[in-house]
Tab-separated table of C-alpha atoms in Angstrom:
chain	number	residue	atom	x	y	z
A	266	MET	CA	11.603	27.972	26.771
A	267	ASN	CA	12.694	27.413	30.383
A	268	LEU	CA	16.123	26.249	31.512
A	269	VAL	CA	15.194	22.576	31.898
A	270	ASP	CA	13.642	22.478	28.426
A	271	TRP	CA	16.753	24.081	26.948
A	272	VAL	CA	19.078	21.568	28.618
A	273	THR	CA	16.783	18.699	27.634
A	274	ASP	CA	16.857	19.788	23.995
A	275	LEU	CA	20.625	20.247	24.194
A	276	MET	CA	21.137	16.701	25.499
A	277	HIS	CA	18.700	15.208	22.983
A	278	THR	CA	20.390	17.044	20.122
A	279	ALA	CA	24.064	16.810	21.075
A	280	GLY	CA	23.976	13.808	23.396
A	281	ALA	CA	26.733	13.476	25.992
A	282	PRO	CA	28.760	16.483	24.679
A	283	GLY	CA	25.626	18.580	25.218
A	284	ALA	CA	25.539	17.405	28.838
A	285	ALA	CA	29.210	18.386	29.162
A	286	LEU	CA	28.435	21.883	27.878
A	287	ALA	CA	25.570	22.267	30.367
A	288	ILE	CA	27.788	21.243	33.288
A	289	ALA	CA	30.645	23.502	32.147
A	290	LEU	CA	28.205	26.431	32.182
A	291	GLU	CA	26.943	25.353	35.622
A	292	ASN	CA	30.521	25.544	36.917
A	293	LEU	CA	30.979	29.043	35.527
A	294	PHE	CA	27.626	30.293	36.817
A	295	PRO	CA	26.904	28.654	40.223
A	296	PRO	CA	23.208	29.666	40.243
A	297	LEU	CA	22.696	27.149	37.434
A	298	PRO	CA	21.710	23.925	39.235
A	299	SER	CA	23.849	20.818	38.776
A	300	GLU	CA	21.278	18.996	40.928
A	301	VAL	CA	18.900	19.468	37.976
A	302	PHE	CA	21.301	19.014	35.059
A	303	LEU	CA	22.955	15.808	36.298
A	304	PRO	CA	19.803	13.794	37.149
A	305	LEU	CA	18.389	14.986	33.817
A	306	ALA	CA	21.486	13.574	32.106
A	307	GLY	CA	20.818	10.265	33.878
A	308	PHE	CA	17.190	10.287	32.745
A	309	THR	CA	18.297	11.087	29.190
A	310	ALA	CA	20.681	8.134	29.338
A	311	ALA	CA	17.835	5.903	30.540
A	312	GLN	CA	15.913	6.956	27.423
A	313	GLY	CA	18.775	5.730	25.245
A	314	LYS	CA	19.890	9.176	24.038
A	315	MET	CA	23.388	8.486	25.403
A	316	SER	CA	25.083	5.716	27.336
A	317	LEU	CA	25.351	5.927	31.112
A	318	LEU	CA	29.145	5.784	30.904
A	319	ASP	CA	29.231	8.598	28.347
A	320	ALA	CA	26.981	10.711	30.580
A	321	VAL	CA	29.363	10.307	33.526
A	322	LEU	CA	32.574	10.827	31.555
A	323	TRP	CA	31.378	13.786	29.497
A	324	THR	CA	29.844	15.649	32.445
A	325	THR	CA	33.052	15.122	34.410
A	326	PHE	CA	34.969	16.543	31.453
A	327	GLY	CA	32.605	19.538	31.438
A	328	SER	CA	33.168	20.014	35.178
A	329	VAL	CA	36.939	20.087	34.711
A	330	VAL	CA	36.730	22.536	31.796
A	331	GLY	CA	34.508	24.926	33.776
A	332	ALA	CA	36.756	24.639	36.836
A	333	LEU	CA	39.861	25.359	34.760
A	334	LEU	CA	38.341	28.556	33.375
A	335	LEU	CA	37.688	29.792	36.915
A	336	TYR	CA	41.155	28.650	38.014
A	337	TRP	CA	42.760	30.706	35.251
A	338	ALA	CA	40.572	33.699	36.175
A	339	GLY	CA	41.839	33.492	39.770
A	340	SER	CA	45.387	33.084	38.541
A	341	ALA	CA	45.083	36.154	36.308
A	342	LEU	CA	43.689	38.202	39.198
A	343	GLY	CA	46.683	37.347	41.360
A	344	ARG	CA	47.505	37.513	45.053
A	345	ASP	CA	48.613	41.155	45.148
A	346	ARG	CA	45.446	42.410	43.479
A	347	VAL	CA	43.319	40.363	45.862
A	348	ARG	CA	45.202	41.840	48.820
A	349	ARG	CA	44.711	45.380	47.470
A	350	ILE	CA	40.991	44.733	47.016
A	351	ALA	CA	40.768	43.249	50.525
A	352	ALA	CA	42.370	46.374	51.987
A	353	ARG	CA	39.456	48.440	50.630
A	354	VAL	CA	36.647	46.087	51.695
A	355	PRO	CA	34.924	46.918	55.025
A	356	LEU	CA	35.374	44.318	57.803
A	357	VAL	CA	38.151	42.550	55.899
A	358	ARG	CA	41.813	42.871	56.795
A	359	VAL	CA	44.819	41.959	54.700
A	360	SER	CA	45.901	39.676	57.551
A	361	ASP	CA	42.656	37.732	57.017
A	362	VAL	CA	43.634	37.168	53.402
A	363	ASP	CA	47.094	36.044	54.457
A	364	ARG	CA	45.650	33.543	56.954
A	365	THR	CA	43.242	32.247	54.305
A	366	GLU	CA	46.152	31.799	51.934
A	367	ALA	CA	48.091	29.856	54.555
A	368	TRP	CA	45.037	27.669	55.264
A	369	PHE	CA	44.544	26.931	51.594
A	370	GLN	CA	48.203	26.013	51.215
A	371	ARG	CA	47.782	23.448	54.012
A	372	ASN	CA	44.397	22.134	52.888
A	373	GLY	CA	44.216	23.021	49.213
A	374	HIS	CA	44.009	19.472	47.885
A	375	ARG	CA	41.272	18.453	50.334
A	376	ALA	CA	39.393	21.715	49.732
A	377	VAL	CA	39.345	21.152	45.974
A	378	PHE	CA	38.360	17.469	46.253
A	379	PHE	CA	35.580	17.779	48.845
A	380	GLY	CA	34.524	21.192	47.561
A	381	ARG	CA	33.426	19.578	44.298
A	382	MET	CA	30.655	17.839	46.247
A	383	ILE	CA	29.268	20.955	47.972
A	384	PRO	CA	26.666	22.967	46.028
A	385	VAL	CA	27.765	26.496	45.055
A	386	PHE	CA	31.188	26.043	46.705
A	387	ARG	CA	31.965	23.390	44.079
A	388	SER	CA	32.361	26.171	41.523
A	389	LEU	CA	33.885	28.902	43.682
A	390	VAL	CA	36.693	26.760	45.114
A	391	SER	CA	38.494	26.963	41.772
A	392	ILE	CA	39.112	30.709	42.173
A	393	PRO	CA	41.328	30.617	45.314
A	394	ALA	CA	43.065	27.598	43.813
A	395	GLY	CA	44.033	29.810	40.878
A	396	VAL	CA	44.940	32.779	43.065
A	397	GLU	CA	47.225	30.552	45.140
A	398	ARG	CA	48.691	29.046	41.953
A	399	MET	CA	47.917	25.503	43.068
A	400	ARG	CA	49.868	23.173	40.787
A	401	LEU	CA	47.755	22.453	37.733
A	402	VAL	CA	48.124	18.661	37.613
A	403	PRO	CA	46.946	18.088	41.225
A	404	PHE	CA	44.184	20.667	40.729
A	405	VAL	CA	42.868	18.859	37.659
A	406	ALA	CA	43.254	15.459	39.336
A	407	TYR	CA	41.369	16.407	42.523
A	408	THR	CA	38.756	18.348	40.565
A	409	ALA	CA	38.168	15.373	38.277
A	410	ALA	CA	38.005	12.906	41.180
A	411	GLY	CA	35.563	14.996	43.221
A	412	SER	CA	33.453	15.811	40.171
A	413	LEU	CA	33.370	12.153	39.141
A	414	MET	CA	31.910	11.149	42.509
A	415	TRP	CA	29.321	13.958	42.568
A	416	ASN	CA	28.317	13.530	38.928
A	417	THR	CA	28.080	9.747	39.146
A	418	ALA	CA	25.836	9.857	42.217
A	419	LEU	CA	23.366	12.341	40.714
A	420	ILE	CA	23.395	10.801	37.236
A	421	LEU	CA	22.749	7.332	38.659
A	422	ALA	CA	19.901	8.725	40.761
A	423	GLY	CA	18.292	10.249	37.680
A	424	TYR	CA	18.880	7.071	35.689
A	425	LEU	CA	17.256	4.853	38.316
A	426	LEU	CA	14.357	7.189	39.113
A	427	GLY	CA	13.373	7.558	35.461
A	428	ASP	CA	10.376	9.866	35.069
A	429	ASN	CA	10.779	10.886	38.728
A	430	TRP	CA	14.329	12.200	38.171
A	431	HIS	CA	13.224	15.653	39.371
A	432	LEU	CA	12.930	14.281	42.925
A	433	VAL	CA	16.733	14.379	43.135
A	434	GLU	CA	16.690	18.159	42.849
A	435	ARG	CA	14.172	18.398	45.683
A	436	TYR	CA	16.313	16.505	48.190
A	437	VAL	CA	19.668	17.847	47.064
A	438	GLY	CA	18.096	21.307	47.095
A	439	VAL	CA	17.391	20.895	50.814
A	440	VAL	CA	21.067	20.111	51.390
A	441	SER	CA	22.057	23.143	49.303
A	442	LYS	CA	19.869	25.421	51.403
A	443	VAL	CA	21.340	24.036	54.634
A	444	VAL	CA	24.889	24.580	53.361
A	445	LEU	CA	24.107	28.108	52.209
A	446	GLY	CA	22.323	28.844	55.500
A	447	LEU	CA	25.370	27.783	57.484
A	448	ALA	CA	27.613	29.899	55.264
A	449	VAL	CA	25.403	32.963	55.745
A	450	ALA	CA	25.276	32.375	59.503
A	451	ALA	CA	29.066	32.076	59.645
A	452	ALA	CA	29.453	35.294	57.650
A	453	ALA	CA	27.000	37.077	59.973
A	454	VAL	CA	28.906	35.924	63.071
A	455	PHE	CA	32.185	37.028	61.500
A	456	ALA	CA	30.810	40.467	60.599
A	457	GLY	CA	29.203	40.923	64.023
A	458	THR	CA	32.390	39.982	65.842
A	459	ARG	CA	34.461	42.290	63.671
A	460	LEU	CA	32.090	45.219	64.243
A	461	ALA	CA	32.067	44.609	68.001
A	462	LYS	CA	35.880	44.618	68.113
A	463	LYS	CA	36.013	47.758	66.003
A	464	ARG	CA	33.566	49.576	68.304
A	465	ALA	CA	35.475	48.446	71.404
A	466	THR	CA	38.725	49.750	69.908
A	467	THR	CA	37.091	53.077	69.011
A	468	ARG	CA	35.834	53.577	72.594
A	469	LEU	CA	39.321	53.032	73.949
């Protein structure tokens, strides 16, 4: 049984709570595709297996639960441990971690809200939020708001497309690849710049 069949059976058997479980797992394991699960939930709602409102509310609940688990993982890891790990990682300086922390403190709310609408990052953003001990109530509120917008858009698309719900994954998948490509390019530029500076310092 493939992943889509498993999620389909889960939603048919458990209804909206099954959709919530699928989305909670997607938050914990970013490679699982919300751009498949959410349109599928919309299609399942169109078949009468759950109401459209239940699909939106339960998947948003699942998103918040998954995000909270990652938040608590980041919180348990803690700032000092992250700084110690950063000190041992090539091309990363503790000062970089400190600057990232300062940036997140200035933009944490916006990062959590808009991050919920960016594939892959939508899951990972919960970890620095936990590390930085972002206040729990705002974290849950911004996570829920961002997740509600993302989930509603993809569920509605699946609901309206009916048997063609899988087309959503195709187009959202293109966006995902662009976002990931930009992230990889940015990481490559960062690493190249850091190596060049290190070599220049060594020559001096």
